PDB file of C-alpha atoms and ligand atoms in Angstrom:
ATOM      1  CA  MET A   1     -57.611  16.350 -28.103  1.00 94.00           C
ATOM      2  CA  LYS A   2     -59.495  13.343 -26.738  1.00 98.00           C
ATOM      3  CA  LYS A   3     -62.592  13.979 -24.604  1.00 98.00           C
ATOM      4  CA  VAL A   4     -62.940  11.853 -21.483  1.00 98.00           C
ATOM      5  CA  LEU A   5     -65.572  11.459 -18.788  1.00 99.00           C
ATOM      6  CA  ILE A   6     -64.030   9.802 -15.727  1.00 99.00           C
ATOM      7  CA  ASP A   7     -66.218   7.793 -13.324  1.00 99.00           C
ATOM      8  CA  CYS A   8     -64.253   7.058 -10.151  1.00 99.00           C
ATOM      9  CA  ASP A   9     -64.171   6.229  -6.440  1.00 98.00           C
ATOM     10  CA  PRO A  10     -61.126   8.187  -5.123  1.00 98.00           C
ATOM     11  CA  GLY A  11     -59.291   6.238  -3.826  1.00 97.00           C
ATOM     12  CA  ILE A  12     -55.512   6.583  -3.954  1.00 98.00           C
ATOM     13  CA  ASP A  13     -54.957   5.148  -7.415  1.00 98.00           C
ATOM     14  CA  ASP A  14     -58.012   7.053  -8.669  1.00 98.00           C
ATOM     15  CA  ALA A  15     -56.224  10.200  -7.441  1.00 98.00           C
ATOM     16  CA  LEU A  16     -53.059   9.271  -9.330  1.00 98.00           C
ATOM     17  CA  ALA A  17     -55.168   8.574 -12.419  1.00 99.00           C
ATOM     18  CA  LEU A  18     -56.808  12.005 -12.131  1.00 99.00           C
ATOM     19  CA  ALA A  19     -53.347  13.542 -11.750  1.00 98.00           C
ATOM     20  CA  LEU A  20     -52.264  11.781 -14.951  1.00 98.00           C
ATOM     21  CA  ALA A  21     -55.329  13.160 -16.730  1.00 98.00           C
ATOM     22  CA  ALA A  22     -54.749  16.648 -15.306  1.00 98.00           C
ATOM     23  CA  GLY A  23     -51.116  16.535 -16.422  1.00 98.00           C
ATOM     24  CA  SER A  24     -52.183  15.533 -19.934  1.00 98.00           C
ATOM     25  CA  ALA A  25     -54.222  18.672 -20.608  1.00 95.00           C
ATOM     26  CA  ASP A  26     -52.565  19.031 -24.037  1.00 96.00           C
ATOM     27  CA  HIS A  27     -54.084  15.675 -25.044  1.00 97.00           C
ATOM     28  CA  LEU A  28     -57.182  15.248 -22.860  1.00 98.00           C
ATOM     29  CA  ASP A  29     -60.297  17.367 -22.484  1.00 98.00           C
ATOM     30  CA  ILE A  30     -61.890  16.160 -19.235  1.00 98.00           C
ATOM     31  CA  VAL A  31     -65.607  16.845 -19.753  1.00 98.00           C
ATOM     32  CA  GLY A  32     -66.623  15.604 -16.327  1.00 98.00           C
ATOM     33  CA  ILE A  33     -65.848  13.580 -13.238  1.00 99.00           C
ATOM     34  CA  THR A  34     -68.571  11.392 -11.771  1.00 99.00           C
ATOM     35  CA  THR A  35     -68.283   9.625  -8.441  1.00 99.00           C
ATOM     36  CA  VAL A  36     -69.517   6.336  -7.063  1.00 98.00           C
ATOM     37  CA  GLY A  37     -69.371   4.578  -3.723  1.00 98.00           C
ATOM     38  CA  GLY A  38     -66.527   2.095  -3.805  1.00 98.00           C
ATOM     39  CA  ASN A  39     -63.209   2.263  -1.989  1.00 98.00           C
ATOM     40  CA  VAL A  40     -65.007   4.398   0.584  1.00 98.00           C
ATOM     41  CA  ASP A  41     -68.554   5.778   0.829  1.00 98.00           C
ATOM     42  CA  LEU A  42     -69.910   8.153  -1.815  1.00 98.00           C
ATOM     43  CA  GLU A  43     -69.711  11.180   0.463  1.00 98.00           C
ATOM     44  CA  LEU A  44     -65.961  10.607   0.807  1.00 98.00           C
ATOM     45  CA  THR A  45     -65.238   9.692  -2.820  1.00 98.00           C
ATOM     46  CA  THR A  46     -67.084  12.859  -3.840  1.00 98.00           C
ATOM     47  CA  ALA A  47     -65.311  15.031  -1.262  1.00 98.00           C
ATOM     48  CA  ASN A  48     -62.001  13.605  -2.486  1.00 98.00           C
ATOM     49  CA  ALA A  49     -62.907  14.300  -6.127  1.00 99.00           C
ATOM     50  CA  LEU A  50     -63.760  17.924  -5.269  1.00 98.00           C
ATOM     51  CA  ALA A  51     -60.490  18.383  -3.378  1.00 98.00           C
ATOM     52  CA  LEU A  52     -58.491  16.738  -6.173  1.00 98.00           C
ATOM     53  CA  ARG A  53     -60.161  18.892  -8.847  1.00 98.00           C
ATOM     54  CA  GLU A  54     -58.800  22.022  -7.153  1.00 98.00           C
ATOM     55  CA  PHE A  55     -55.470  20.612  -5.964  1.00 98.00           C
ATOM     56  CA  LEU A  56     -54.746  19.340  -9.485  1.00 98.00           C
ATOM     57  CA  ALA A  57     -55.894  22.651 -11.037  1.00 98.00           C
ATOM     58  CA  MET A  58     -58.553  20.941 -13.158  1.00 98.00           C
ATOM     59  CA  GLY A  59     -60.495  24.167 -13.500  1.00 96.00           C
ATOM     60  CA  GLN A  60     -64.222  24.058 -14.178  1.00 96.00           C
ATOM     61  CA  VAL A  61     -64.562  20.319 -14.751  1.00 98.00           C
ATOM     62  CA  PRO A  62     -67.970  19.344 -13.322  1.00 98.00           C
ATOM     63  CA  VAL A  63     -67.967  16.871 -10.432  1.00 99.00           C
ATOM     64  CA  VAL A  64     -71.273  15.006 -10.284  1.00 99.00           C
ATOM     65  CA  PRO A  65     -72.043  12.432  -7.565  1.00 98.00           C
ATOM     66  CA  GLY A  66     -73.747   9.190  -8.450  1.00 98.00           C
ATOM     67  CA  SER A  67     -74.650   5.906  -6.809  1.00 98.00           C
ATOM     68  CA  ALA A  68     -73.912   5.447  -3.141  1.00 98.00           C
ATOM     69  CA  GLY A  69     -74.268   1.712  -3.236  1.00 96.00           C
ATOM     70  CA  ALA A  70     -74.325  -1.290  -5.526  1.00 98.00           C
ATOM     71  CA  LEU A  71     -77.430  -2.450  -7.386  1.00 98.00           C
ATOM     72  CA  LEU A  72     -77.956  -5.088  -4.704  1.00 97.00           C
ATOM     73  CA  PRO A  73     -77.663  -4.089  -1.045  1.00 91.00           C
ATOM     74  CA  ARG A  74     -74.347  -5.874  -0.453  1.00 88.00           C
ATOM     75  CA  THR A  75     -71.695  -3.277   0.363  1.00 89.00           C
ATOM     76  CA  VAL A  76     -67.995  -3.943  -0.238  1.00 91.00           C
ATOM     77  CA  ARG A  77     -65.450  -1.258   0.704  1.00 94.00           C
ATOM     78  CA  ALA A  78     -61.633  -0.969   0.719  1.00 91.00           C
ATOM     79  CA  ALA A  79     -60.909   1.543   3.489  1.00 91.00           C
ATOM     80  CA  HIS A  80     -58.354  -0.957   4.805  1.00 90.00           C
ATOM     81  CA  VAL A  81     -56.399  -0.257   1.611  1.00 92.00           C
ATOM     82  CA  HIS A  82     -57.120   3.428   0.945  1.00 94.00           C
ATOM     83  CA  GLY A  83     -57.569   4.633   4.533  1.00 95.00           C
ATOM     84  CA  THR A  84     -60.733   5.879   6.206  1.00 95.00           C
ATOM     85  CA  SER A  85     -60.702   9.123   4.159  1.00 96.00           C
ATOM     86  CA  GLY A  86     -59.952   7.289   0.922  1.00 97.00           C
ATOM     87  CA  LEU A  87     -56.713   9.207   0.329  1.00 98.00           C
ATOM     88  CA  GLY A  88     -54.529   7.500   2.913  1.00 98.00           C
ATOM     89  CA  ASP A  89     -53.038  10.041   5.294  1.00 96.00           C
ATOM     90  CA  VAL A  90     -52.987  12.839   2.720  1.00 98.00           C
ATOM     91  CA  VAL A  91     -55.016  15.912   3.687  1.00 98.00           C
ATOM     92  CA  LEU A  92     -55.677  18.181   0.719  1.00 98.00           C
ATOM     93  CA  PRO A  93     -56.810  21.826   1.053  1.00 98.00           C
ATOM     94  CA  GLU A  94     -60.547  22.178   1.594  1.00 98.00           C
ATOM     95  CA  PRO A  95     -62.157  22.706  -1.848  1.00 98.00           C
ATOM     96  CA  GLN A  96     -63.890  26.039  -2.511  1.00 98.00           C
ATOM     97  CA  ARG A  97     -66.407  24.710  -5.038  1.00 98.00           C
ATOM     98  CA  GLY A  98     -69.011  22.007  -4.670  1.00 98.00           C
ATOM     99  CA  VAL A  99     -70.684  19.445  -6.873  1.00 98.00           C
ATOM    100  CA  SER A 100     -72.765  20.208  -9.940  1.00 98.00           C
ATOM    101  CA  GLU A 101     -76.520  19.752  -9.879  1.00 97.00           C
ATOM    102  CA  GLY A 102     -78.019  16.397 -10.673  1.00 98.00           C
ATOM    103  CA  HIS A 103     -77.042  12.748 -10.611  1.00 98.00           C
ATOM    104  CA  ALA A 104     -74.049  11.156 -12.321  1.00 99.00           C
ATOM    105  CA  VAL A 105     -76.229   8.751 -14.301  1.00 99.00           C
ATOM    106  CA  ASP A 106     -78.145  11.596 -15.939  1.00 99.00           C
ATOM    107  CA  PHE A 107     -74.911  13.543 -16.467  1.00 99.00           C
ATOM    108  CA  ILE A 108     -73.323  10.566 -18.240  1.00 99.00           C
ATOM    109  CA  VAL A 109     -76.352  10.017 -20.511  1.00 99.00           C
ATOM    110  CA  GLU A 110     -76.884  13.698 -21.356  1.00 98.00           C
ATOM    111  CA  THR A 111     -73.159  14.395 -21.910  1.00 99.00           C
ATOM    112  CA  LEU A 112     -72.718  11.434 -24.272  1.00 99.00           C
ATOM    113  CA  LYS A 113     -75.998  12.260 -26.079  1.00 98.00           C
ATOM    114  CA  ALA A 114     -74.846  15.829 -26.695  1.00 98.00           C
ATOM    115  CA  ASP A 115     -71.540  14.765 -28.257  1.00 98.00           C
ATOM    116  CA  PRO A 116     -72.056  11.333 -29.854  1.00 98.00           C
ATOM    117  CA  GLY A 117     -68.934   9.447 -30.898  1.00 98.00           C
ATOM    118  CA  GLU A 118     -66.575  11.943 -29.263  1.00 98.00           C
ATOM    119  CA  ILE A 119     -66.299  11.086 -25.563  1.00 99.00           C
ATOM    120  CA  THR A 120     -64.419   8.136 -24.059  1.00 99.00           C
ATOM    121  CA  LEU A 121     -66.003   6.881 -20.861  1.00 98.00           C
ATOM    122  CA  VAL A 122     -63.293   5.895 -18.364  1.00 99.00           C
ATOM    123  CA  ALA A 123     -64.574   3.902 -15.384  1.00 99.00           C
ATOM    124  CA  VAL A 124     -62.159   3.147 -12.554  1.00 99.00           C
ATOM    125  CA  GLY A 125     -64.521   2.197  -9.755  1.00 98.00           C
ATOM    126  CA  PRO A 126     -67.503  -0.118  -9.358  1.00 98.00           C
ATOM    127  CA  LEU A 127     -69.661   0.050 -12.503  1.00 98.00           C
ATOM    128  CA  THR A 128     -72.931   1.025 -10.808  1.00 98.00           C
ATOM    129  CA  ASN A 129     -73.261   4.447 -12.506  1.00 99.00           C
ATOM    130  CA  ILE A 130     -72.359   3.012 -15.904  1.00 99.00           C
ATOM    131  CA  ALA A 131     -74.885   0.180 -15.579  1.00 99.00           C
ATOM    132  CA  LEU A 132     -77.680   2.523 -14.518  1.00 99.00           C
ATOM    133  CA  ALA A 133     -76.823   4.836 -17.423  1.00 99.00           C
ATOM    134  CA  VAL A 134     -77.077   1.888 -19.858  1.00 98.00           C
ATOM    135  CA  ARG A 135     -80.402   0.887 -18.327  1.00 98.00           C
ATOM    136  CA  ARG A 136     -81.711   4.478 -18.563  1.00 98.00           C
ATOM    137  CA  GLU A 137     -80.507   4.962 -22.123  1.00 98.00           C
ATOM    138  CA  PRO A 138     -79.196   1.851 -23.973  1.00 98.00           C
ATOM    139  CA  ARG A 139     -78.022   4.054 -26.869  1.00 98.00           C
ATOM    140  CA  ILE A 140     -75.070   5.301 -24.824  1.00 98.00           C
ATOM    141  CA  VAL A 141     -73.215   2.216 -26.064  1.00 98.00           C
ATOM    142  CA  GLU A 142     -73.307   3.853 -29.522  1.00 98.00           C
ATOM    143  CA  TRP A 143     -72.800   7.431 -28.290  1.00 98.00           C
ATOM    144  CA  ALA A 144     -69.670   6.653 -26.255  1.00 98.00           C
ATOM    145  CA  ARG A 145     -66.493   6.716 -28.377  1.00 98.00           C
ATOM    146  CA  ASP A 146     -65.161   3.916 -26.166  1.00 98.00           C
ATOM    147  CA  LEU A 147     -65.642   2.487 -22.689  1.00 99.00           C
ATOM    148  CA  VAL A 148     -62.327   1.892 -20.889  1.00 99.00           C
ATOM    149  CA  ILE A 149     -62.437   0.273 -17.466  1.00 99.00           C
ATOM    150  CA  MET A 150     -59.957  -0.604 -14.799  1.00 99.00           C
ATOM    151  CA  GLY A 151     -61.453  -3.819 -13.512  1.00 98.00           C
ATOM    152  CA  GLY A 152     -61.533  -7.563 -13.600  1.00 98.00           C
ATOM    153  CA  SER A 153     -58.822 -10.073 -14.316  1.00 98.00           C
ATOM    154  CA  TYR A 154     -58.460 -13.201 -16.441  1.00 98.00           C
ATOM    155  CA  THR A 155     -56.127 -14.778 -13.939  1.00 97.00           C
ATOM    156  CA  ARG A 156     -56.919 -14.087 -10.280  1.00 94.00           C
ATOM    157  CA  GLY A 157     -58.556 -11.474  -8.045  1.00 98.00           C
ATOM    158  CA  ASN A 158     -57.216  -9.120  -5.437  1.00 97.00           C
ATOM    159  CA  HIS A 159     -60.068  -8.667  -2.971  1.00 95.00           C
ATOM    160  CA  ASN A 160     -60.289 -12.457  -2.939  1.00 96.00           C
ATOM    161  CA  PRO A 161     -58.779 -15.228  -5.071  1.00 98.00           C
ATOM    162  CA  ALA A 162     -61.539 -14.936  -7.699  1.00 98.00           C
ATOM    163  CA  ALA A 163     -62.619 -11.298  -7.902  1.00 98.00           C
ATOM    164  CA  GLU A 164     -61.028  -7.916  -8.510  1.00 98.00           C
ATOM    165  CA  PHE A 165     -62.459  -5.201  -6.224  1.00 98.00           C
ATOM    166  CA  ASN A 166     -64.369  -3.060  -8.765  1.00 98.00           C
ATOM    167  CA  MET A 167     -66.166  -6.099 -10.136  1.00 98.00           C
ATOM    168  CA  LEU A 168     -66.839  -7.596  -6.711  1.00 98.00           C
ATOM    169  CA  ALA A 169     -68.212  -4.308  -5.389  1.00 98.00           C
ATOM    170  CA  ASP A 170     -71.098  -4.544  -7.885  1.00 98.00           C
ATOM    171  CA  PRO A 171     -71.143  -7.747  -9.976  1.00 98.00           C
ATOM    172  CA  GLU A 172     -74.693  -7.145 -11.218  1.00 98.00           C
ATOM    173  CA  ALA A 173     -73.656  -3.760 -12.575  1.00 98.00           C
ATOM    174  CA  ALA A 174     -70.552  -5.225 -14.184  1.00 98.00           C
ATOM    175  CA  ALA A 175     -72.652  -7.938 -15.845  1.00 98.00           C
ATOM    176  CA  ILE A 176     -75.030  -5.324 -17.285  1.00 98.00           C
ATOM    177  CA  VAL A 177     -72.074  -3.316 -18.617  1.00 99.00           C
ATOM    178  CA  PHE A 178     -70.370  -6.289 -20.304  1.00 98.00           C
ATOM    179  CA  GLU A 179     -73.715  -7.397 -21.840  1.00 98.00           C
ATOM    180  CA  ALA A 180     -74.710  -3.923 -23.079  1.00 98.00           C
ATOM    181  CA  GLY A 181     -73.453  -4.313 -26.670  1.00 98.00           C
ATOM    182  CA  TRP A 182     -70.259  -2.199 -26.691  1.00 98.00           C
ATOM    183  CA  THR A 183     -66.717  -3.588 -26.723  1.00 98.00           C
ATOM    184  CA  VAL A 184     -65.372  -2.971 -23.241  1.00 98.00           C
ATOM    185  CA  ARG A 185     -61.679  -2.088 -23.092  1.00 98.00           C
ATOM    186  CA  MET A 186     -60.774  -4.065 -19.964  1.00 98.00           C
ATOM    187  CA  LEU A 187     -57.574  -3.123 -18.115  1.00 98.00           C
ATOM    188  CA  GLY A 188     -57.524  -5.881 -15.527  1.00 98.00           C
ATOM    189  CA  LEU A 189     -55.147  -6.844 -12.746  1.00 98.00           C
ATOM    190  CA  ASP A 190     -53.222  -8.937 -15.275  1.00 98.00           C
ATOM    191  CA  VAL A 191     -51.648  -5.718 -16.577  1.00 98.00           C
ATOM    192  CA  THR A 192     -52.346  -3.154 -13.854  1.00 98.00           C
ATOM    193  CA  LEU A 193     -50.326  -5.073 -11.262  1.00 98.00           C
ATOM    194  CA  LYS A 194     -47.314  -4.401 -13.503  1.00 98.00           C
ATOM    195  CA  ALA A 195     -47.802  -0.633 -12.945  1.00 98.00           C
ATOM    196  CA  SER A 196     -46.120  -0.900  -9.556  1.00 98.00           C
ATOM    197  CA  VAL A 197     -44.284   2.018  -7.957  1.00 98.00           C
ATOM    198  CA  THR A 198     -40.714   0.977  -7.255  1.00 98.00           C
ATOM    199  CA  THR A 199     -38.160   3.077  -5.376  1.00 98.00           C
ATOM    200  CA  ALA A 200     -36.794   4.295  -8.723  1.00 98.00           C
ATOM    201  CA  VAL A 201     -40.269   5.452  -9.814  1.00 98.00           C
ATOM    202  CA  LEU A 202     -41.021   7.085  -6.485  1.00 98.00           C
ATOM    203  CA  ASP A 203     -37.707   8.950  -6.680  1.00 98.00           C
ATOM    204  CA  ARG A 204     -38.940  10.469  -9.980  1.00 98.00           C
ATOM    205  CA  MET A 205     -42.034  11.754  -8.148  1.00 98.00           C
ATOM    206  CA  ARG A 206     -40.151  13.310  -5.225  1.00 98.00           C
ATOM    207  CA  PRO A 207     -38.884  16.520  -6.900  1.00 98.00           C
ATOM    208  CA  LEU A 208     -42.355  17.551  -8.179  1.00 98.00           C
ATOM    209  CA  GLY A 209     -43.088  20.369  -5.742  1.00 98.00           C
ATOM    210  CA  ARG A 210     -46.648  20.590  -4.411  1.00 98.00           C
ATOM    211  CA  LEU A 211     -47.741  17.606  -6.515  1.00 98.00           C
ATOM    212  CA  SER A 212     -45.260  15.371  -4.692  1.00 98.00           C
ATOM    213  CA  GLU A 213     -47.122  16.230  -1.454  1.00 98.00           C
ATOM    214  CA  LEU A 214     -49.926  14.076  -2.870  1.00 98.00           C
ATOM    215  CA  LEU A 215     -48.053  11.516  -4.958  1.00 98.00           C
ATOM    216  CA  VAL A 216     -45.379  10.421  -2.486  1.00 98.00           C
ATOM    217  CA  PRO A 217     -47.313   9.964   0.772  1.00 98.00           C
ATOM    218  CA  ALA A 218     -50.360   8.570  -0.999  1.00 98.00           C
ATOM    219  CA  THR A 219     -48.241   5.972  -2.781  1.00 98.00           C
ATOM    220  CA  GLN A 220     -46.373   5.089   0.401  1.00 98.00           C
ATOM    221  CA  PHE A 221     -49.688   4.608   2.218  1.00 98.00           C
ATOM    222  CA  TYR A 222     -50.960   2.447  -0.654  1.00 98.00           C
ATOM    223  CA  GLY A 223     -48.171  -0.089  -0.222  1.00 97.00           C
ATOM    224  CA  MET A 224     -44.558  -0.888   0.568  1.00 97.00           C
ATOM    225  CA  VAL A 225     -42.253   0.650  -2.066  1.00 98.00           C
ATOM    226  CA  THR A 226     -39.096  -1.375  -2.718  1.00 98.00           C
ATOM    227  CA  ALA A 227     -36.429  -1.565  -5.394  1.00 98.00           C
ATOM    228  CA  GLU A 228     -38.149  -4.642  -6.840  1.00 97.00           C
ATOM    229  CA  GLY A 229     -41.803  -3.623  -6.594  1.00 97.00           C
ATOM    230  CA  GLY A 230     -44.516  -1.682  -4.825  1.00 98.00           C
ATOM    231  CA  PRO A 231     -48.160  -0.601  -4.888  1.00 98.00           C
ATOM    232  CA  ALA A 232     -49.772  -0.725  -8.328  1.00 98.00           C
ATOM    233  CA  ILE A 233     -51.503   2.414  -9.568  1.00 98.00           C
ATOM    234  CA  HIS A 234     -54.231   0.374 -11.246  1.00 98.00           C
ATOM    235  CA  ASP A 235     -56.555   3.192 -12.308  1.00 98.00           C
ATOM    236  CA  ALA A 236     -53.819   5.214 -14.003  1.00 99.00           C
ATOM    237  CA  CYS A 237     -53.630   2.386 -16.568  1.00 99.00           C
ATOM    238  CA  ALA A 238     -57.115   3.253 -17.824  1.00 99.00           C
ATOM    239  CA  VAL A 239     -56.150   6.888 -18.425  1.00 99.00           C
ATOM    240  CA  ALA A 240     -52.834   5.797 -19.942  1.00 99.00           C
ATOM    241  CA  TYR A 241     -54.766   3.557 -22.355  1.00 99.00           C
ATOM    242  CA  VAL A 242     -56.719   6.564 -23.631  1.00 98.00           C
ATOM    243  CA  LEU A 243     -53.505   8.573 -23.986  1.00 98.00           C
ATOM    244  CA  ASP A 244     -51.544   5.801 -25.734  1.00 98.00           C
ATOM    245  CA  PRO A 245     -53.318   2.498 -26.442  1.00 98.00           C
ATOM    246  CA  GLU A 246     -50.072   1.196 -27.962  1.00 98.00           C
ATOM    247  CA  LEU A 247     -48.711   0.807 -24.433  1.00 98.00           C
ATOM    248  CA  PHE A 248     -50.938  -2.262 -24.168  1.00 98.00           C
ATOM    249  CA  THR A 249     -51.540  -5.452 -26.075  1.00 98.00           C
ATOM    250  CA  CYS A 250     -55.290  -6.133 -26.147  1.00 98.00           C
ATOM    251  CA  VAL A 251     -56.960  -9.372 -27.214  1.00 97.00           C
ATOM    252  CA  PRO A 252     -60.629  -9.921 -28.152  1.00 97.00           C
ATOM    253  CA  ALA A 253     -62.560 -12.020 -25.645  1.00 98.00           C
ATOM    254  CA  VAL A 254     -65.985 -12.829 -24.329  1.00 98.00           C
ATOM    255  CA  VAL A 255     -66.153 -11.725 -20.705  1.00 98.00           C
ATOM    256  CA  ASN A 256     -68.950 -12.885 -18.436  1.00 98.00           C
ATOM    257  CA  VAL A 257     -69.262 -11.663 -14.882  1.00 98.00           C
ATOM    258  CA  GLU A 258     -70.144 -14.271 -12.267  1.00 98.00           C
ATOM    259  CA  THR A 259     -72.965 -13.035 -10.023  1.00 98.00           C
ATOM    260  CA  ALA A 260     -74.091 -16.240  -8.318  1.00 97.00           C
ATOM    261  CA  GLY A 261     -70.984 -18.180  -7.336  1.00 95.00           C
ATOM    262  CA  GLN A 262     -70.491 -18.730  -3.619  1.00 96.00           C
ATOM    263  CA  TYR A 263     -66.700 -18.364  -3.992  1.00 97.00           C
ATOM    264  CA  THR A 264     -66.529 -16.766  -7.442  1.00 98.00           C
ATOM    265  CA  ARG A 265     -68.997 -13.864  -7.285  1.00 98.00           C
ATOM    266  CA  GLY A 266     -67.475 -10.911  -9.168  1.00 98.00           C
ATOM    267  CA  MET A 267     -65.115 -13.057 -11.221  1.00 98.00           C
ATOM    268  CA  THR A 268     -64.627 -11.913 -14.842  1.00 98.00           C
ATOM    269  CA  VAL A 269     -64.756 -15.238 -16.662  1.00 98.00           C
ATOM    270  CA  THR A 270     -62.714 -14.499 -19.797  1.00 98.00           C
ATOM    271  CA  ASP A 271     -62.875 -16.644 -22.950  1.00 97.00           C
ATOM    272  CA  PHE A 272     -60.242 -15.765 -25.550  1.00 97.00           C
ATOM    273  CA  ARG A 273     -61.454 -18.521 -27.885  1.00 95.00           C
ATOM    274  CA  VAL A 274     -63.478 -16.064 -29.970  1.00 88.00           C
ATOM    275  CA  ALA A 275     -63.167 -14.228 -33.250  1.00 80.00           C
ATOM    276  CA  GLU A 276     -63.154 -10.452 -32.905  1.00 75.00           C
ATOM    277  CA  GLN A 277     -66.759 -10.039 -34.099  1.00 81.00           C
ATOM    278  CA  GLY A 278     -68.027 -12.294 -31.325  1.00 90.00           C
ATOM    279  CA  ALA A 279     -66.158 -10.447 -28.580  1.00 97.00           C
ATOM    280  CA  ASN A 280     -67.689  -8.100 -25.992  1.00 98.00           C
ATOM    281  CA  ALA A 281     -64.297  -6.996 -24.720  1.00 98.00           C
ATOM    282  CA  LEU A 282     -60.757  -6.150 -25.696  1.00 98.00           C
ATOM    283  CA  VAL A 283     -58.750  -7.459 -22.756  1.00 98.00           C
ATOM    284  CA  ALA A 284     -55.292  -6.055 -22.019  1.00 98.00           C
ATOM    285  CA  THR A 285     -52.677  -8.799 -21.764  1.00 98.00           C
ATOM    286  CA  SER A 286     -49.424  -6.837 -21.656  1.00 98.00           C
ATOM    287  CA  LEU A 287     -48.062  -3.416 -20.694  1.00 98.00           C
ATOM    288  CA  ASP A 288     -44.884  -1.677 -21.818  1.00 98.00           C
ATOM    289  CA  VAL A 289     -43.880  -0.742 -18.278  1.00 98.00           C
ATOM    290  CA  PRO A 290     -40.928   1.606 -18.996  1.00 98.00           C
ATOM    291  CA  ARG A 291     -42.961   3.556 -21.562  1.00 98.00           C
ATOM    292  CA  PHE A 292     -45.914   3.652 -19.150  1.00 98.00           C
ATOM    293  CA  TRP A 293     -43.804   5.316 -16.453  1.00 98.00           C
ATOM    294  CA  ASP A 294     -42.265   7.745 -18.943  1.00 98.00           C
ATOM    295  CA  LEU A 295     -45.808   8.782 -19.943  1.00 98.00           C
ATOM    296  CA  VAL A 296     -47.034   9.048 -16.340  1.00 98.00           C
ATOM    297  CA  VAL A 297     -44.009  10.837 -14.888  1.00 98.00           C
ATOM    298  CA  GLY A 298     -43.859  13.114 -17.935  1.00 98.00           C
ATOM    299  CA  ALA A 299     -47.462  14.171 -17.306  1.00 98.00           C
ATOM    300  CA  TYR A 300     -46.776  14.643 -13.596  1.00 98.00           C
ATOM    301  CA  GLU A 301     -43.782  16.852 -14.423  1.00 98.00           C
ATOM    302  CA  LYS A 302     -45.949  19.036 -16.719  1.00 98.00           C
ATOM    303  CA  LEU A 303     -48.592  19.313 -13.998  1.00 98.00           C
ATOM    304  CA  ALA A 304     -45.986  20.109 -11.344  1.00 98.00           C
ATOM    305  CA  ALA A 305     -44.694  22.966 -13.490  1.00 98.00           C
ATOM    306  CA  ARG A 306     -48.221  24.451 -13.374  1.00 97.00           C
ATOM    307  CA  LEU A 307     -48.796  23.848  -9.669  1.00 97.00           C
ATOM    308  CA  GLY A 308     -45.447  25.106  -8.445  1.00 93.00           C
TER     309      GLY A 308
HETATM  310  O1  RIB B   1     -58.732  -3.462  -7.857  1.00 53.39           O
HETATM  311  C1  RIB B   1     -58.271  -2.143  -8.017  1.00 53.39           C
HETATM  312  C2  RIB B   1     -59.415  -1.201  -8.129  1.00 53.39           C
HETATM  313  O2  RIB B   1     -60.180  -1.237  -6.933  1.00 53.39           O
HETATM  314  C3  RIB B   1     -58.972   0.267  -8.281  1.00 53.39           C
HETATM  315  O3  RIB B   1     -59.945   0.960  -9.013  1.00 53.39           O
HETATM  316  C4  RIB B   1     -58.949   0.761  -6.864  1.00 53.39           C
HETATM  317  O4  RIB B   1     -59.183   2.184  -6.798  1.00 53.39           O
HETATM  318  C5  RIB B   1     -60.099   0.025  -6.273  1.00 53.39           C
HETATM  319  O5  RIB B   1     -61.260   0.767  -6.562  1.00 53.39           O
HETATM  320 CA1   CA B   2     -60.846   3.080  -8.220  1.00 53.39          CA
END
């Protein structure tokens, strides 16, 4: 069993990543979910995480809210992509249980401190909570088994030509995280855009009972599904990496996050011309797409069998 702590901003693809984690209960022990302002405001990402925890039958996993905004007061949101609620036009049952006490940053530090070397930190939203945790306790870079992020790109952005959304939403936080001393596993747009939901993939999600009531409309809201391509479930790649790193080819690199550029703020400037020991990141450069979907749909089928 691998232990994971998932920091997220649900968010449609965050939701599909959480569903992948929930459907992988025989491989993953989810020790906590922390939330951050990102796709939509913190109140909504947290409400969505609470609703998803119950809809996906994730049991007693703590949900702990974190940072509402970026380190600098420059807010970037993506409600135009994820809808005003953050989950498109999906309305999940009202959750019965609320958040756990405390702040996500303290939860991250204390949870990693209590179980050093055992927990993989998976961050699929802006890196504000992770950066503040590093600042509060720099030793988390040793205590975390790994840090796996969905974020960045060594080719081009999505929110603008230079920057991927999670990095652009808090470049200062991303810079702190990449400079903290750990080797960041970076699943950037270069590979996550290949995780696109085609008609054939969506058809595999349709017969999944209650779970399909989330997966299908959320995906259709997220983007146009066609035989050739469709919306990419970016964040699920980070969970898939924990489940099976062999799905990806990763290359050592030095990644620096631009924080000052007028047109390039949030860009992950990636230099592959390094030997492994000089790298601060392992950057994913390829994805085995058929095996990825077999893993994801297989987990969804297991979860659907539990949900009915
Ligand atoms: O660029 C994709 C990332 O930005 C994903 O994490 C998505 O949820 C949005 O947060
Ligand atoms: Ca996200």
